[in-house]
CSV table of C-alpha atoms in Angstrom, one decimal:
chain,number,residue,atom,x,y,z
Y,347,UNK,CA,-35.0,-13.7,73.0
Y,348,UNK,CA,-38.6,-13.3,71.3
Y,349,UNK,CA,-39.1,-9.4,72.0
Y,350,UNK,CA,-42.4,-9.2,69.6
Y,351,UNK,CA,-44.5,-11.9,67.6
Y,352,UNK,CA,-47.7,-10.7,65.8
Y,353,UNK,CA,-50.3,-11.5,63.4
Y,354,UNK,CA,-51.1,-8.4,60.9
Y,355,UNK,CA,-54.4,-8.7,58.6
Y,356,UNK,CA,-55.2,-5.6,56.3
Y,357,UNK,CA,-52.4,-3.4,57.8
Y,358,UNK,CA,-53.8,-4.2,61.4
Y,359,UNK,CA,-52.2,-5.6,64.1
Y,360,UNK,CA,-54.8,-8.6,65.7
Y,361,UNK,CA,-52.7,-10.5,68.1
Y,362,UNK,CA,-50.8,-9.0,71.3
Y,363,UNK,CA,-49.6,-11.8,72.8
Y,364,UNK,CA,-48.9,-15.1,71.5
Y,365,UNK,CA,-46.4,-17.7,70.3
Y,366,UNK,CA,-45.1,-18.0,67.1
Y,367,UNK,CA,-46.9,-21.3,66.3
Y,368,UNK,CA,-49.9,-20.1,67.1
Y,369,UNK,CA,-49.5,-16.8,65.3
Y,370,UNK,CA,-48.7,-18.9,62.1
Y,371,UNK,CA,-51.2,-20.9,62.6
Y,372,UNK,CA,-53.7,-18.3,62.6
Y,373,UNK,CA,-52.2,-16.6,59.7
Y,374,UNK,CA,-52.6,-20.0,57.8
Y,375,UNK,CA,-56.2,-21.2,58.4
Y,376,UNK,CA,-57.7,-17.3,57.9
Y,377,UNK,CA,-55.5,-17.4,54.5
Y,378,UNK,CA,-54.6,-13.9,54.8
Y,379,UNK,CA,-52.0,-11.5,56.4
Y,380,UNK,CA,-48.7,-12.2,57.8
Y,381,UNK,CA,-46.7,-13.2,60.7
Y,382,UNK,CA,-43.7,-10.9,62.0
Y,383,UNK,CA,-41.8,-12.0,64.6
Y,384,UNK,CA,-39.0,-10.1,66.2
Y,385,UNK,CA,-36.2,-12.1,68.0
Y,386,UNK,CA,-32.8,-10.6,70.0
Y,387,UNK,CA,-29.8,-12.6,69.7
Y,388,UNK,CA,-31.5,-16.0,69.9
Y,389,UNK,CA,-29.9,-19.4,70.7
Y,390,UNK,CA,-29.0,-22.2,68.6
Y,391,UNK,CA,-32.2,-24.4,70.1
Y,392,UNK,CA,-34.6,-21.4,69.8
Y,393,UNK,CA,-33.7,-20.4,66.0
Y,394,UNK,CA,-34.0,-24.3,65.1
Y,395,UNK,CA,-37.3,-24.3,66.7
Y,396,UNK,CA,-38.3,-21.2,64.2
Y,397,UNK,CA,-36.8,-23.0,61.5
Y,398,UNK,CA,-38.6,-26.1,62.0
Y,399,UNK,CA,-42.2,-23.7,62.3
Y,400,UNK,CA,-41.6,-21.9,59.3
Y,401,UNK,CA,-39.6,-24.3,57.1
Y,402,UNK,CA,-36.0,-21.9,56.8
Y,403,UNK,CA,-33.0,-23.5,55.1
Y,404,UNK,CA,-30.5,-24.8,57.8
Y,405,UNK,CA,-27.6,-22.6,56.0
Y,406,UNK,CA,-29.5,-19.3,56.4
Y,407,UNK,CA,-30.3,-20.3,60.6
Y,408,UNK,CA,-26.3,-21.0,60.8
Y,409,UNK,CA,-26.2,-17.6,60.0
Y,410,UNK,CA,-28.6,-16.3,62.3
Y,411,UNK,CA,-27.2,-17.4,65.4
Y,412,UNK,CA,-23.7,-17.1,64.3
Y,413,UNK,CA,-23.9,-13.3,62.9
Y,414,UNK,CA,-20.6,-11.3,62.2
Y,415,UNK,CA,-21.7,-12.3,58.1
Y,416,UNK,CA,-21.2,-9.5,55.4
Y,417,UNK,CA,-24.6,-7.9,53.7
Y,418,UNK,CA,-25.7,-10.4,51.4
Y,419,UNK,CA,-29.4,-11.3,50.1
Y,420,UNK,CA,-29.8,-14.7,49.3
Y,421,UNK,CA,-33.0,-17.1,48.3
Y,422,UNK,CA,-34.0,-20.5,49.4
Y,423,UNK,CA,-36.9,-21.4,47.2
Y,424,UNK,CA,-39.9,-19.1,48.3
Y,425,UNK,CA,-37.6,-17.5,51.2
Y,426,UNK,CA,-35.7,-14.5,51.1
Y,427,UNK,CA,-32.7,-14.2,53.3
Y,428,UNK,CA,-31.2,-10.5,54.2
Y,429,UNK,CA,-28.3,-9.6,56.2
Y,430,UNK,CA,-27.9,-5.8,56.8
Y,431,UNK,CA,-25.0,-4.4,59.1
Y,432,UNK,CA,-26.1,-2.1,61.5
Y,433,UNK,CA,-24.1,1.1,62.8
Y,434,UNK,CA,-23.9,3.6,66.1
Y,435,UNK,CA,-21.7,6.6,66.3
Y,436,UNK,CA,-20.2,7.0,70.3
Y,437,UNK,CA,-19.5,10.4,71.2
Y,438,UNK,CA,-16.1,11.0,71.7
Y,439,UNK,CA,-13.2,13.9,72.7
Y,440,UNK,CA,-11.7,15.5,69.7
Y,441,UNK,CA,-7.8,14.1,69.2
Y,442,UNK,CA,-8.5,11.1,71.2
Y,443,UNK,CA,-7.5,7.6,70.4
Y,444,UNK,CA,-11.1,5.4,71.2
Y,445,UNK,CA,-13.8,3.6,69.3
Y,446,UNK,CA,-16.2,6.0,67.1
Y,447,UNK,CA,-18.1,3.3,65.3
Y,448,UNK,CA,-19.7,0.6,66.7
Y,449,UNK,CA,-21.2,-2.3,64.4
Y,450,UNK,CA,-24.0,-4.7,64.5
Y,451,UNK,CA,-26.3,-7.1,62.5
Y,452,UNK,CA,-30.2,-7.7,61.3
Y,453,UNK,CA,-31.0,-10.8,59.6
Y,454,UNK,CA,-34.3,-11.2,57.5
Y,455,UNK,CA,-36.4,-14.0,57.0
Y,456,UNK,CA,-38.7,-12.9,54.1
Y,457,UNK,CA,-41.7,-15.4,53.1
Y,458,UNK,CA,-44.8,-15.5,51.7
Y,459,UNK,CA,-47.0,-15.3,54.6
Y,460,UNK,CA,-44.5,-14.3,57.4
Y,461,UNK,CA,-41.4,-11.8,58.0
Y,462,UNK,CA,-38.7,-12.8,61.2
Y,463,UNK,CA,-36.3,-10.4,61.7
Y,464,UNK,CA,-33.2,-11.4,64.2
Y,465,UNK,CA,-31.3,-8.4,65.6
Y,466,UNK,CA,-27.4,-8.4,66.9
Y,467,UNK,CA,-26.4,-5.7,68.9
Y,468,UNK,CA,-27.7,-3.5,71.8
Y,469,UNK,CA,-28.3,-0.3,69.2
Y,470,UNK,CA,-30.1,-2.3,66.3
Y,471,UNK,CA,-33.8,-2.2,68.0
Y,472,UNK,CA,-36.6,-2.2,65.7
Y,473,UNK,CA,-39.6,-1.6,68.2
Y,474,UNK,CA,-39.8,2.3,67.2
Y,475,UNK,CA,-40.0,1.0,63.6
Y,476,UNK,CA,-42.8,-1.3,64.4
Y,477,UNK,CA,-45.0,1.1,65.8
Y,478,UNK,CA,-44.3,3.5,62.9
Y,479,UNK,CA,-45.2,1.2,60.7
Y,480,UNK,CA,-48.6,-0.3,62.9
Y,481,UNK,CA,-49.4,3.9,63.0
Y,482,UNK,CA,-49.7,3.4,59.0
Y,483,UNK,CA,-51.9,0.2,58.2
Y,484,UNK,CA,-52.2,1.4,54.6
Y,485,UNK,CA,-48.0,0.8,54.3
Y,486,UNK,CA,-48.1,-2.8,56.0
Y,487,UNK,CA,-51.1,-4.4,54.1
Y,488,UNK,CA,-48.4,-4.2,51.2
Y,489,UNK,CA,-47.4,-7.3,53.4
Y,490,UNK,CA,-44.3,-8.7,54.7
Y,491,UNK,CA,-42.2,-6.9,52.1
Y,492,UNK,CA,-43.3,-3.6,53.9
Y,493,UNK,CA,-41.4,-4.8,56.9
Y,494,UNK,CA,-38.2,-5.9,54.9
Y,495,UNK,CA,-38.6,-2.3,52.9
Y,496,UNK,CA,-39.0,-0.5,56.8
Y,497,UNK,CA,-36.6,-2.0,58.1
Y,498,UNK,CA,-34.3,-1.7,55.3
Y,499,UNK,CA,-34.9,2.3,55.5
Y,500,UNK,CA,-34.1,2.4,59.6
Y,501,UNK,CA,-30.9,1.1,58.7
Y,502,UNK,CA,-29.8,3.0,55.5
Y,503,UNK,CA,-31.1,6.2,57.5
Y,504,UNK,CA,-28.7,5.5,60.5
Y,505,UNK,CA,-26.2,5.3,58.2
Y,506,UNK,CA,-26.7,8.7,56.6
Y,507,UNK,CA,-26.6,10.2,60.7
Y,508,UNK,CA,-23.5,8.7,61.6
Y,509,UNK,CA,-21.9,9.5,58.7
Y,510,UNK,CA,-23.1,13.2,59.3
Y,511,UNK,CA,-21.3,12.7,62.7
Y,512,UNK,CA,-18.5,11.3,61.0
Y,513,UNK,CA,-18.2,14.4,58.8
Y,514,UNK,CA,-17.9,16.6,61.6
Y,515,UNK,CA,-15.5,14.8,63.3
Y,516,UNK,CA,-13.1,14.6,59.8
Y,517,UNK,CA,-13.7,18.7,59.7
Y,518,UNK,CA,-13.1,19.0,63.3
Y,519,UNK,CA,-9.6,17.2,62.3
Y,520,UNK,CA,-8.5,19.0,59.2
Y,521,UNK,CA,-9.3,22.0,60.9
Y,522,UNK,CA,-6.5,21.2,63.9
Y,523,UNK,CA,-3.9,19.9,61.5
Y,524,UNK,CA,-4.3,23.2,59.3
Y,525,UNK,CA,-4.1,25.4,62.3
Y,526,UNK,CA,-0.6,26.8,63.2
Y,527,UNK,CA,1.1,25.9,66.2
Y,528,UNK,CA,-2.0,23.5,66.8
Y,529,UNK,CA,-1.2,20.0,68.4
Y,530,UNK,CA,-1.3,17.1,65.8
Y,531,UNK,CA,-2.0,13.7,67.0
Y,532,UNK,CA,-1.4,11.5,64.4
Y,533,UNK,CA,-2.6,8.4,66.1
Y,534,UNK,CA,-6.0,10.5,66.5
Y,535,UNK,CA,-6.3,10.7,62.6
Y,536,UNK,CA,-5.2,6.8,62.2
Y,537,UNK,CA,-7.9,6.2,64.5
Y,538,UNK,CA,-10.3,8.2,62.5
Y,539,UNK,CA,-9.8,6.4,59.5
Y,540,UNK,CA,-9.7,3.3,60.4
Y,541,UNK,CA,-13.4,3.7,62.0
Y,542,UNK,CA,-14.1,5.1,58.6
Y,543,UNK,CA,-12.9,1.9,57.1
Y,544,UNK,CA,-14.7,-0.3,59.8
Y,545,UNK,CA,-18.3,2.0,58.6
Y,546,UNK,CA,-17.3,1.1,54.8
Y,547,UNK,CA,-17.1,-2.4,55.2
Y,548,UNK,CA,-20.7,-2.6,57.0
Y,549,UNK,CA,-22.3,-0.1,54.3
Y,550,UNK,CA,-20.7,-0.7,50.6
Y,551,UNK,CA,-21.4,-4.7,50.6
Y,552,UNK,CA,-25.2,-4.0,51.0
Y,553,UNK,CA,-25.8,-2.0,47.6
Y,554,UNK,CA,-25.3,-5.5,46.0
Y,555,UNK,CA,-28.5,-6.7,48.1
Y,556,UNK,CA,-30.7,-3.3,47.3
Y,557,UNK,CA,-29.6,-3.7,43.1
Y,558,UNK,CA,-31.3,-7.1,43.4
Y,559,UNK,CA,-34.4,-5.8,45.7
Y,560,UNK,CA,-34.6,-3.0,43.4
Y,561,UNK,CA,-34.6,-4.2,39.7
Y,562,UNK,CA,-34.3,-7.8,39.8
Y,563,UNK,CA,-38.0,-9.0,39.2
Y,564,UNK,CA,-37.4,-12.5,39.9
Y,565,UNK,CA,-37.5,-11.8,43.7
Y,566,UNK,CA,-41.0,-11.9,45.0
Y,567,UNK,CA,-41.7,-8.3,46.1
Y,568,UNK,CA,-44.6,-6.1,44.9
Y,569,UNK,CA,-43.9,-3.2,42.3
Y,570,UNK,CA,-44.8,-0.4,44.8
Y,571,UNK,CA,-42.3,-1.8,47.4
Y,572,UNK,CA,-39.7,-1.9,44.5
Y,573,UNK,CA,-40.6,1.7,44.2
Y,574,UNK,CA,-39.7,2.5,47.7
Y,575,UNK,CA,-36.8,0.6,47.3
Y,576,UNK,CA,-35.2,2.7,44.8
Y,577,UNK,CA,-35.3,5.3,47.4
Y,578,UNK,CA,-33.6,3.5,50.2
Y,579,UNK,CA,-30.8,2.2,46.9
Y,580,UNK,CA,-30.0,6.0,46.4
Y,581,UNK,CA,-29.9,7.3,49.7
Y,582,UNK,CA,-27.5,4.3,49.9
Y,583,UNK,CA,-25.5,5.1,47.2
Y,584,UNK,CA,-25.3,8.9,48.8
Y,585,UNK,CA,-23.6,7.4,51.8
Y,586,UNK,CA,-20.9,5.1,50.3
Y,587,UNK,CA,-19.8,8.2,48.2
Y,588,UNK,CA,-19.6,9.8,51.3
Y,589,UNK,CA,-17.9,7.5,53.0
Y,590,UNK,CA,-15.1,7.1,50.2
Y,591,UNK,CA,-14.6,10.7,50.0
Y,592,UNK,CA,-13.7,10.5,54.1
Y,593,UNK,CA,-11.4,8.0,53.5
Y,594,UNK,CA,-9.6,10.0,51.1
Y,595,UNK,CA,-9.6,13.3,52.9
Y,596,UNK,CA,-8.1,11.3,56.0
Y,597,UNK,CA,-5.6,10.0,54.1
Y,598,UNK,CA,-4.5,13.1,52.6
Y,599,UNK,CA,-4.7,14.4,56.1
Y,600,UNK,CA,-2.3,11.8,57.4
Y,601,UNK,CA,0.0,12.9,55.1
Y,602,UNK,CA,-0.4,17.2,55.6
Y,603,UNK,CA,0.2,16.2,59.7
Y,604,UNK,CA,3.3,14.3,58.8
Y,605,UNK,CA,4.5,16.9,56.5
Y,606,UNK,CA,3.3,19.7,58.9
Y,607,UNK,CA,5.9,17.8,61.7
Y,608,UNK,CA,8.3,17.1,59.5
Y,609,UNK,CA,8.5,20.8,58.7
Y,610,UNK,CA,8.3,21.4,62.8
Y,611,UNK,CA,11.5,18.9,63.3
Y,612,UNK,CA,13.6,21.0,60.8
Y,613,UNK,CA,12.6,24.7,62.3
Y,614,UNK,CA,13.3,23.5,65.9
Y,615,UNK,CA,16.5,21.6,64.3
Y,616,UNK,CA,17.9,25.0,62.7
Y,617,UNK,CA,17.2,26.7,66.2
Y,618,UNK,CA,19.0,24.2,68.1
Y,619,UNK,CA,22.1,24.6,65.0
Y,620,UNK,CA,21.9,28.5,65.4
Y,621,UNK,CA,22.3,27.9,69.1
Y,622,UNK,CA,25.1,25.7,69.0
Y,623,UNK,CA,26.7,27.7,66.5
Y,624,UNK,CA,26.7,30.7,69.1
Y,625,UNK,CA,27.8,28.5,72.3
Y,626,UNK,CA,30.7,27.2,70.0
Y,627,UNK,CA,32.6,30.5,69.4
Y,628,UNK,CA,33.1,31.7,73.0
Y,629,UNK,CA,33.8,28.1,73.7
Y,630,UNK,CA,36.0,28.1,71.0
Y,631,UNK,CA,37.9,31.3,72.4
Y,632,UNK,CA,37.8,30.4,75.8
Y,633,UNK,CA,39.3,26.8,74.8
Y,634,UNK,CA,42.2,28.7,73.1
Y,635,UNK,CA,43.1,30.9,76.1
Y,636,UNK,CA,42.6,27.9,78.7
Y,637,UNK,CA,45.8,26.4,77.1
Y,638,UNK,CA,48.8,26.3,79.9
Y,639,UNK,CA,51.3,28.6,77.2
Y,640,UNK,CA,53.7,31.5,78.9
Y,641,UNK,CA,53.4,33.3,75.3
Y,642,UNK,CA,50.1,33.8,74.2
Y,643,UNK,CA,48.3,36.8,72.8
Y,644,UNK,CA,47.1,39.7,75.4
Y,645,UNK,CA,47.8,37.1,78.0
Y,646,UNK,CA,49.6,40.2,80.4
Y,647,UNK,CA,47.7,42.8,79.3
Y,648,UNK,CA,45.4,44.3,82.0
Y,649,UNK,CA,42.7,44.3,79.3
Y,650,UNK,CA,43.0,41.3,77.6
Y,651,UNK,CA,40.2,39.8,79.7
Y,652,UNK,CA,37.7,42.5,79.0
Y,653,UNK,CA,38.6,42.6,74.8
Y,654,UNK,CA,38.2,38.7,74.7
Y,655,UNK,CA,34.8,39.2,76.6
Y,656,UNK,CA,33.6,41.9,74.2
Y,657,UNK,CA,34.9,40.4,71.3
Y,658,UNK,CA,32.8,37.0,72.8
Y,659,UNK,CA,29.6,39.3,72.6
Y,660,UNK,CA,30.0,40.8,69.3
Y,661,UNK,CA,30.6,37.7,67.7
Y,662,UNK,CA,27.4,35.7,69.2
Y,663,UNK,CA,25.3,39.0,68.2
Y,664,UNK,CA,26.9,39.1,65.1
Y,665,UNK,CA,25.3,35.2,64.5
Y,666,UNK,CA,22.2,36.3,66.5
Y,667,UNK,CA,21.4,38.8,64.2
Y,668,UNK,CA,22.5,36.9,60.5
Y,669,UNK,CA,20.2,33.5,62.4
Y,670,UNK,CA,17.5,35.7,62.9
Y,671,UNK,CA,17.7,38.1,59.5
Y,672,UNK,CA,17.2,34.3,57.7
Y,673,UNK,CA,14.5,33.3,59.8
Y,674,UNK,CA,16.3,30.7,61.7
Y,675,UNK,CA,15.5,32.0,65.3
């Protein structure tokens, strides 16, 4: 459940190995740099361990071990709390009914002298953004606020590719409904947009969260991480645009492919109508001269059987012909 725990002085990483009380404690008698620990999915016992170490509220560790909370940003004195939603786009067969989004969470502990970040979810790992970040010492002797901002980025910038991945599936889809004779699967699009819905509920809360992180200058961050901030707030901003603008084209798509076969049902409903119209005149004729009468029309005449037939032909040719002049067959 602890995957890293390390003590960073002047952007530099000095520890390897060691345990989180010991890392703090190091951090606290040099009186410089920061502690950032890294924890997967970690128990009840384990997080009120942490808590106990580094002095977090009791609410915000409920929520730590719990997950499955909304984005929010909340304080607890000198303690910044951050919940981000993290997302992962499965690759998946056009016109099939199966998951396309799949959700998870980072919570982060923000203080003044350490940074804990607890992860939810087998696609929310943060070890490529640690070494990134250890490759560039100038950015993490900002301190811990350099992790929150990093972190922060990783996740807005996944964001921006699924919805990429997103965008190609909602082309992909308007492209089949708009095609002719193309098979629409309306449970396919419901699908669709209800991922889409499922992405918008882990992304819009969190622009809320990045407001405050951005302008509000009670929280304790450094200008220059406020700076890059702003960034992360407006990529942000790009994908929840996006995102809205998906959930409108699906919709309008739903209602094109219900249109495009309700406009299928009446075609093949006036071909089955011109049909039955031309069975029901030789069954019509045929019914007439099946009656058991001595006196009927042609009835003795050695071509009466021959003149009925023709008369059969010219009359469903006749209706052939007028169906198809009007675009019925």
């Amino acid at each position: 459940m602890v995957i890293d725990c390390a003590v960073y002085v002047d952007g530099k990483r000095l520890t390897a190995h060691c345990t989180y009380d010991e890392a703090l404690a190091e951090v606290r008698e040099r009186g410089e740099g920061y502690v950032w620990l890294g924890l997967l999915e970690p128990s009840t016992g384990l997080m009120t361990d942490v808590a106990k170490s580094f002095g977090l509220h009791e609410l915000a560790v409920e929520d730590a071990v719990s997950a499955h909370q909304r984005p929010k940003l909340e304080r607890y004195d000198d303690i910044l709390f951050l919940v981000l939603r993290t997302v992962s786009y499965h690759v998946h067969e056009l016109n099939s009914v199966s998951e396309i989004v799949d959700t998870g969470e980072i919570m982060i502990f923000l203080g003044p002298d350490f940074v804990i970040t607890v992860r939810h979810g087998d696609h929310s790992g943060l070890a490529g953004v640690r070494r990134e970040l250890e490759s560039t010492p100038k950015q993490l002797a900002l301190g811990p606020s350099a992790v929150l901002h990093a972190v922060t980025d990783n996740v807005v910038d996944t964001y921006t590719e699924v919805t990429a991945a997103i965008e190609d599936d909602v082309d992909a889809m308007e492209e089949a409904v708009f095609t002719p004779a193309a098979d629409i699967i309306i449970e396919a699009i419901y699908q669709l947009k209800r991922e889409v819905v499922e992405l918008r509920r882990a992304v819009k809360p969190l622009a809320l969260p990045l407001q405050l992180l951005t302008h509000d200058p009670k929280l304790p961050l450094p200008a220059e991480i406020r700076r890059y901030m702003r960034d992360v707030t407006d990529h942000h901003t790009a994908v929840t645009e996006q995102i809205i603008d998906f959930n409108e084209s699906l919709s309008a798509l739903i209602n094109a492919a219900l249109a495009k076969v309700s406009v299928q049902q009446n075609t093949d409903m006036r071909k089955i109508s011109a049909y039955a119209a031309m069975a029901a005149v030789p069954t019509m004729i045929a019914g007439i001269y099946g009656m058991n009468f001595d006196h009927m029309p042609e009835l003795r005449w050695t071509f009466g059987y021959p003149l009925v037939f023709g008369i059969m032909v010219l009359l469903c040719a006749g209706l052939y012909v007028n169906f198809h002049r009007n675009k019925w067959l």
